[in-house]
PDB file of C-alpha atoms in Angstrom:
ATOM      1  CA  UNK A  30       0.214  -0.030  -0.215  1.00 37.00           C
ATOM      2  CA  UNK A  31       1.734   3.175   1.433  1.00 38.00           C
ATOM      3  CA  UNK A  32       5.366   3.265   0.417  1.00 36.00           C
ATOM      4  CA  UNK A  33       8.173   5.045   2.358  1.00 37.00           C
ATOM      5  CA  UNK A  34       7.370   8.529   3.716  1.00 43.00           C
ATOM      6  CA  UNK A  35       9.153  11.364   2.045  1.00 49.00           C
ATOM      7  CA  UNK A  36       9.202  14.761   4.139  1.00 51.00           C
ATOM      8  CA  UNK A  37       9.572  17.948   2.086  1.00 55.00           C
ATOM      9  CA  UNK A  38      10.103  21.212   4.344  1.00 47.00           C
ATOM     10  CA  UNK A  39       8.575  24.166   2.293  1.00 50.00           C
ATOM     11  CA  UNK A  40       7.923  27.228   4.309  1.00 49.00           C
ATOM     12  CA  UNK A  41       8.296  27.252   8.117  1.00 48.00           C
ATOM     13  CA  UNK A  42       6.511  29.537  10.838  1.00 51.00           C
ATOM     14  CA  UNK A  43       4.919  31.801   8.341  1.00 62.00           C
ATOM     15  CA  UNK A  44       1.522  32.667   7.033  1.00 82.00           C
ATOM     16  CA  UNK A  45       0.745  30.670   3.677  1.00 93.00           C
ATOM     17  CA  UNK A  46      -1.944  30.096   1.415  1.00 96.00           C
ATOM     18  CA  UNK A  47      -2.325  26.543   0.192  1.00 98.00           C
ATOM     19  CA  UNK A  48      -4.507  25.354  -2.796  1.00 98.00           C
ATOM     20  CA  UNK A  49      -5.697  21.497  -2.155  1.00 98.00           C
ATOM     21  CA  UNK A  50      -7.041  19.123  -4.836  1.00 98.00           C
ATOM     22  CA  UNK A  51      -7.284  15.628  -5.844  1.00 98.00           C
ATOM     23  CA  UNK A  52      -8.706  13.386  -8.376  1.00 97.00           C
ATOM     24  CA  UNK A  53      -8.140  15.450 -11.682  1.00 97.00           C
ATOM     25  CA  UNK A  54      -8.070  12.300 -13.555  1.00 94.00           C
ATOM     26  CA  UNK A  55      -6.786  14.242 -16.883  1.00 93.00           C
ATOM     27  CA  UNK A  56      -7.581  13.497 -19.867  1.00 89.00           C
ATOM     28  CA  UNK A  57     -10.039  10.935 -18.570  1.00 87.00           C
ATOM     29  CA  UNK A  58     -12.291  13.073 -16.866  1.00 81.00           C
ATOM     30  CA  UNK A  59     -11.567  16.459 -18.435  1.00 87.00           C
ATOM     31  CA  UNK A  60      -9.396  17.589 -20.735  1.00 90.00           C
ATOM     32  CA  UNK A  61      -7.751  20.348 -18.860  1.00 92.00           C
ATOM     33  CA  UNK A  62      -7.975  21.829 -15.502  1.00 95.00           C
ATOM     34  CA  UNK A  63     -10.943  24.123 -15.110  1.00 95.00           C
ATOM     35  CA  UNK A  64     -10.345  27.790 -15.711  1.00 95.00           C
ATOM     36  CA  UNK A  65     -11.966  28.589 -12.434  1.00 95.00           C
ATOM     37  CA  UNK A  66      -9.687  26.272 -10.407  1.00 96.00           C
ATOM     38  CA  UNK A  67      -6.671  27.711 -12.338  1.00 96.00           C
ATOM     39  CA  UNK A  68      -7.438  31.405 -11.775  1.00 96.00           C
ATOM     40  CA  UNK A  69      -8.467  30.543  -7.902  1.00 96.00           C
ATOM     41  CA  UNK A  70      -4.877  28.894  -7.590  1.00 97.00           C
ATOM     42  CA  UNK A  71      -3.143  31.999  -8.742  1.00 97.00           C
ATOM     43  CA  UNK A  72      -3.599  33.419  -5.263  1.00 94.00           C
ATOM     44  CA  UNK A  73      -1.844  30.470  -3.294  1.00 97.00           C
ATOM     45  CA  UNK A  74       1.809  30.163  -2.432  1.00 96.00           C
ATOM     46  CA  UNK A  75       1.773  26.124  -2.598  1.00 97.00           C
ATOM     47  CA  UNK A  76      -0.161  23.616  -4.193  1.00 98.00           C
ATOM     48  CA  UNK A  77      -1.275  19.875  -2.803  1.00 98.00           C
ATOM     49  CA  UNK A  78      -2.455  17.317  -5.250  1.00 98.00           C
ATOM     50  CA  UNK A  79      -3.640  14.106  -3.199  1.00 98.00           C
ATOM     51  CA  UNK A  80      -3.307  11.798  -6.402  1.00 97.00           C
ATOM     52  CA  UNK A  81      -5.264  10.272  -9.459  1.00 96.00           C
ATOM     53  CA  UNK A  82      -3.532  13.130 -11.639  1.00 96.00           C
ATOM     54  CA  UNK A  83      -3.242  10.715 -14.370  1.00 94.00           C
ATOM     55  CA  UNK A  84      -0.927  12.646 -16.448  1.00 94.00           C
ATOM     56  CA  UNK A  85       2.322  14.534 -15.663  1.00 96.00           C
ATOM     57  CA  UNK A  86       1.358  17.260 -17.699  1.00 95.00           C
ATOM     58  CA  UNK A  87      -1.164  18.318 -14.821  1.00 96.00           C
ATOM     59  CA  UNK A  88       1.980  18.759 -12.449  1.00 97.00           C
ATOM     60  CA  UNK A  89       3.772  20.919 -14.777  1.00 97.00           C
ATOM     61  CA  UNK A  90       0.724  23.134 -15.208  1.00 97.00           C
ATOM     62  CA  UNK A  91       0.051  23.528 -11.608  1.00 98.00           C
ATOM     63  CA  UNK A  92       3.958  24.296 -11.087  1.00 98.00           C
ATOM     64  CA  UNK A  93       3.653  27.233 -13.396  1.00 97.00           C
ATOM     65  CA  UNK A  94       1.250  28.587 -10.793  1.00 98.00           C
ATOM     66  CA  UNK A  95       3.130  27.624  -7.555  1.00 97.00           C
ATOM     67  CA  UNK A  96       5.204  24.878  -6.059  1.00 97.00           C
ATOM     68  CA  UNK A  97       3.595  21.436  -5.951  1.00 98.00           C
ATOM     69  CA  UNK A  98       3.700  18.693  -3.304  1.00 98.00           C
ATOM     70  CA  UNK A  99       2.269  15.680  -4.922  1.00 98.00           C
ATOM     71  CA  UNK A 100       1.259  11.982  -4.298  1.00 98.00           C
ATOM     72  CA  UNK A 101       0.123   9.347  -6.669  1.00 97.00           C
ATOM     73  CA  UNK A 102      -3.181   7.636  -6.490  1.00 97.00           C
ATOM     74  CA  UNK A 103      -4.354   4.257  -7.410  1.00 96.00           C
ATOM     75  CA  UNK A 104      -5.523   5.339 -10.891  1.00 95.00           C
ATOM     76  CA  UNK A 105      -2.210   6.858 -11.895  1.00 96.00           C
ATOM     77  CA  UNK A 106       0.372   5.056 -14.050  1.00 95.00           C
ATOM     78  CA  UNK A 107       3.477   3.457 -12.836  1.00 96.00           C
ATOM     79  CA  UNK A 108       5.639   6.305 -13.894  1.00 95.00           C
ATOM     80  CA  UNK A 109       3.651   8.631 -11.721  1.00 95.00           C
ATOM     81  CA  UNK A 110       3.734   6.248  -8.917  1.00 95.00           C
ATOM     82  CA  UNK A 111       7.609   6.051  -9.345  1.00 96.00           C
ATOM     83  CA  UNK A 112       8.322   9.612  -9.387  1.00 96.00           C
ATOM     84  CA  UNK A 113       5.973  10.825  -6.785  1.00 97.00           C
ATOM     85  CA  UNK A 114       5.553   7.900  -4.488  1.00 97.00           C
ATOM     86  CA  UNK A 115       2.030   7.254  -2.392  1.00 97.00           C
ATOM     87  CA  UNK A 116       2.675   8.909   0.642  1.00 97.00           C
ATOM     88  CA  UNK A 117       4.467  12.209   1.974  1.00 98.00           C
ATOM     89  CA  UNK A 118       4.543  14.326   4.913  1.00 97.00           C
ATOM     90  CA  UNK A 119       5.099  18.019   4.292  1.00 96.00           C
ATOM     91  CA  UNK A 120       6.032  20.820   6.717  1.00 95.00           C
ATOM     92  CA  UNK A 121       4.130  23.956   5.514  1.00 94.00           C
ATOM     93  CA  UNK A 122       3.899  26.964   7.534  1.00 90.00           C
ATOM     94  CA  UNK A 123       5.115  25.285  10.615  1.00 90.00           C
ATOM     95  CA  UNK A 124       2.326  22.451  10.485  1.00 95.00           C
ATOM     96  CA  UNK A 125       2.966  18.874   9.372  1.00 96.00           C
ATOM     97  CA  UNK A 126       0.571  17.690   6.573  1.00 98.00           C
ATOM     98  CA  UNK A 127       0.348  14.027   5.692  1.00 98.00           C
ATOM     99  CA  UNK A 128      -0.567  13.427   2.170  1.00 98.00           C
ATOM    100  CA  UNK A 129      -2.071  10.162   0.771  1.00 98.00           C
ATOM    101  CA  UNK A 130      -4.718   9.312  -1.877  1.00 96.00           C
ATOM    102  CA  UNK A 131      -6.616   7.018   0.327  1.00 95.00           C
ATOM    103  CA  UNK A 132      -7.035   4.158  -1.735  1.00 96.00           C
ATOM    104  CA  UNK A 133      -6.695   0.414  -0.176  1.00 91.00           C
ATOM    105  CA  UNK A 134      -8.748  -2.821   0.003  1.00 89.00           C
ATOM    106  CA  UNK A 135     -10.457  -2.710   3.368  1.00 89.00           C
ATOM    107  CA  UNK A 136     -12.477  -0.115   5.115  1.00 89.00           C
ATOM    108  CA  UNK A 137     -13.391   3.513   4.598  1.00 95.00           C
ATOM    109  CA  UNK A 138     -11.388   6.092   2.613  1.00 95.00           C
ATOM    110  CA  UNK A 139     -11.252   8.229   5.722  1.00 95.00           C
ATOM    111  CA  UNK A 140     -10.205   5.281   7.892  1.00 94.00           C
ATOM    112  CA  UNK A 141      -7.371   4.282   5.421  1.00 96.00           C
ATOM    113  CA  UNK A 142      -6.021   7.900   5.444  1.00 97.00           C
ATOM    114  CA  UNK A 143      -6.097   7.936   9.470  1.00 96.00           C
ATOM    115  CA  UNK A 144      -4.106   4.519   9.608  1.00 95.00           C
ATOM    116  CA  UNK A 145      -1.564   5.661   6.999  1.00 96.00           C
ATOM    117  CA  UNK A 146      -0.365   8.138   9.312  1.00 97.00           C
ATOM    118  CA  UNK A 147      -0.952   6.494  12.696  1.00 95.00           C
ATOM    119  CA  UNK A 148       2.877   6.320  13.248  1.00 94.00           C
ATOM    120  CA  UNK A 149       3.656  10.065  11.999  1.00 95.00           C
ATOM    121  CA  UNK A 150       2.755  13.082  14.042  1.00 94.00           C
ATOM    122  CA  UNK A 151       0.812  15.160  11.733  1.00 97.00           C
ATOM    123  CA  UNK A 152      -1.524  18.133  12.071  1.00 97.00           C
ATOM    124  CA  UNK A 153      -3.404  17.497   9.016  1.00 98.00           C
ATOM    125  CA  UNK A 154      -4.093  14.621   6.773  1.00 98.00           C
ATOM    126  CA  UNK A 155      -4.846  15.308   3.101  1.00 98.00           C
ATOM    127  CA  UNK A 156      -6.373  12.638   0.965  1.00 98.00           C
ATOM    128  CA  UNK A 157      -8.874  11.953  -1.859  1.00 97.00           C
ATOM    129  CA  UNK A 158      -9.996   9.026  -3.576  1.00 96.00           C
ATOM    130  CA  UNK A 159     -13.795   9.164  -2.750  1.00 96.00           C
ATOM    131  CA  UNK A 160     -14.375  12.489  -4.652  1.00 96.00           C
ATOM    132  CA  UNK A 161     -16.329  13.550  -1.786  1.00 96.00           C
ATOM    133  CA  UNK A 162     -15.356  16.474   0.226  1.00 97.00           C
ATOM    134  CA  UNK A 163     -14.669  16.124   3.676  1.00 97.00           C
ATOM    135  CA  UNK A 164     -13.420  18.219   6.572  1.00 97.00           C
ATOM    136  CA  UNK A 165     -13.626  17.011  10.008  1.00 96.00           C
ATOM    137  CA  UNK A 166     -11.361  16.980  13.245  1.00 96.00           C
ATOM    138  CA  UNK A 167     -10.395  13.600  14.423  1.00 95.00           C
ATOM    139  CA  UNK A 168      -8.881  13.695  17.812  1.00 93.00           C
ATOM    140  CA  UNK A 169      -6.171  16.422  17.259  1.00 94.00           C
ATOM    141  CA  UNK A 170      -5.822  15.657  13.622  1.00 97.00           C
ATOM    142  CA  UNK A 171      -7.725  17.607  10.935  1.00 97.00           C
ATOM    143  CA  UNK A 172      -8.735  15.477   8.012  1.00 98.00           C
ATOM    144  CA  UNK A 173      -9.456  17.333   4.577  1.00 98.00           C
ATOM    145  CA  UNK A 174     -10.589  15.975   1.222  1.00 98.00           C
ATOM    146  CA  UNK A 175     -11.027  18.560  -1.256  1.00 98.00           C
ATOM    147  CA  UNK A 176     -13.448  16.501  -3.730  1.00 97.00           C
ATOM    148  CA  UNK A 177     -12.645  16.666  -7.294  1.00 97.00           C
ATOM    149  CA  UNK A 178     -12.490  19.819  -9.689  1.00 97.00           C
ATOM    150  CA  UNK A 179     -13.115  17.456 -12.516  1.00 96.00           C
ATOM    151  CA  UNK A 180     -15.338  14.521 -11.549  1.00 95.00           C
ATOM    152  CA  UNK A 181     -18.087  15.383  -9.234  1.00 93.00           C
ATOM    153  CA  UNK A 182     -19.619  11.801  -9.177  1.00 90.00           C
ATOM    154  CA  UNK A 183     -22.988  12.030  -7.377  1.00 90.00           C
ATOM    155  CA  UNK A 184     -22.126  15.263  -5.593  1.00 93.00           C
ATOM    156  CA  UNK A 185     -23.779  18.294  -6.864  1.00 95.00           C
ATOM    157  CA  UNK A 186     -20.642  20.518  -7.498  1.00 96.00           C
ATOM    158  CA  UNK A 187     -17.101  19.994  -8.245  1.00 97.00           C
ATOM    159  CA  UNK A 188     -14.596  21.193  -5.691  1.00 97.00           C
ATOM    160  CA  UNK A 189     -11.150  21.887  -4.328  1.00 98.00           C
ATOM    161  CA  UNK A 190      -9.867  23.301  -1.217  1.00 98.00           C
ATOM    162  CA  UNK A 191      -7.711  26.120   0.254  1.00 98.00           C
ATOM    163  CA  UNK A 192      -5.787  26.125   3.584  1.00 98.00           C
ATOM    164  CA  UNK A 193      -4.692  29.320   5.004  1.00 96.00           C
ATOM    165  CA  UNK A 194      -2.124  29.008   7.558  1.00 95.00           C
ATOM    166  CA  UNK A 195      -1.357  31.290  10.375  1.00 89.00           C
ATOM    167  CA  UNK A 196      -1.589  30.524  14.279  1.00 88.00           C
ATOM    168  CA  UNK A 197      -3.938  27.723  12.833  1.00 91.00           C
ATOM    169  CA  UNK A 198      -4.875  25.955  10.193  1.00 95.00           C
ATOM    170  CA  UNK A 199      -8.079  27.307   8.513  1.00 95.00           C
ATOM    171  CA  UNK A 200      -9.860  25.144   5.681  1.00 96.00           C
ATOM    172  CA  UNK A 201     -12.324  26.196   3.059  1.00 97.00           C
ATOM    173  CA  UNK A 202     -14.009  24.035   0.321  1.00 97.00           C
ATOM    174  CA  UNK A 203     -14.751  25.814  -2.806  1.00 96.00           C
ATOM    175  CA  UNK A 204     -17.904  24.518  -4.803  1.00 97.00           C
ATOM    176  CA  UNK A 205     -18.507  25.445  -8.165  1.00 96.00           C
ATOM    177  CA  UNK A 206     -20.440  24.546 -11.416  1.00 94.00           C
ATOM    178  CA  UNK A 207     -19.112  23.259 -14.673  1.00 88.00           C
ATOM    179  CA  UNK A 208     -18.935  26.989 -16.003  1.00 85.00           C
ATOM    180  CA  UNK A 209     -16.922  28.163 -13.106  1.00 83.00           C
ATOM    181  CA  UNK A 210     -19.964  29.736 -11.013  1.00 86.00           C
ATOM    182  CA  UNK A 211     -19.836  29.193  -7.484  1.00 85.00           C
ATOM    183  CA  UNK A 212     -21.833  26.507  -6.066  1.00 79.00           C
TER     184      UNK A 212
END
């Protein structure tokens, strides 16, 4: 399942804004990232992608906007899995973020995400896989799934997340329609 954890230190002890997305599945679910998403991400200092990217061009497009920390998901080709790994811990703004797609064989997605980081001290776990937005505190750990900006499945809206770091971690889910109008 999860491979060895990579720890990336990006920016410590400072205010920052992070764009969070997962399950883009490009070009399978959309030909490109939605324009509303791209424009919204231009206001962030860092981007986290929690897997099921499908094409390295997505990472390149995101890197044109801001530095990217990403992991591979179950639908990603072997090349992306080898390049990105399936589990990371990133230190952003002084907080430890566990990043894992959420795939596996047993249990619920949220439980697999928690289990993946049970031996790591993380403040927030970012995951995807279900395409269902999720933001809840489990004990002292915040769990955050941004949903999908390209494949809403049974959800009413497409979605992604914004995290603002200051003295605390503030999360916001952004919902939108195919044409980019807010949900």
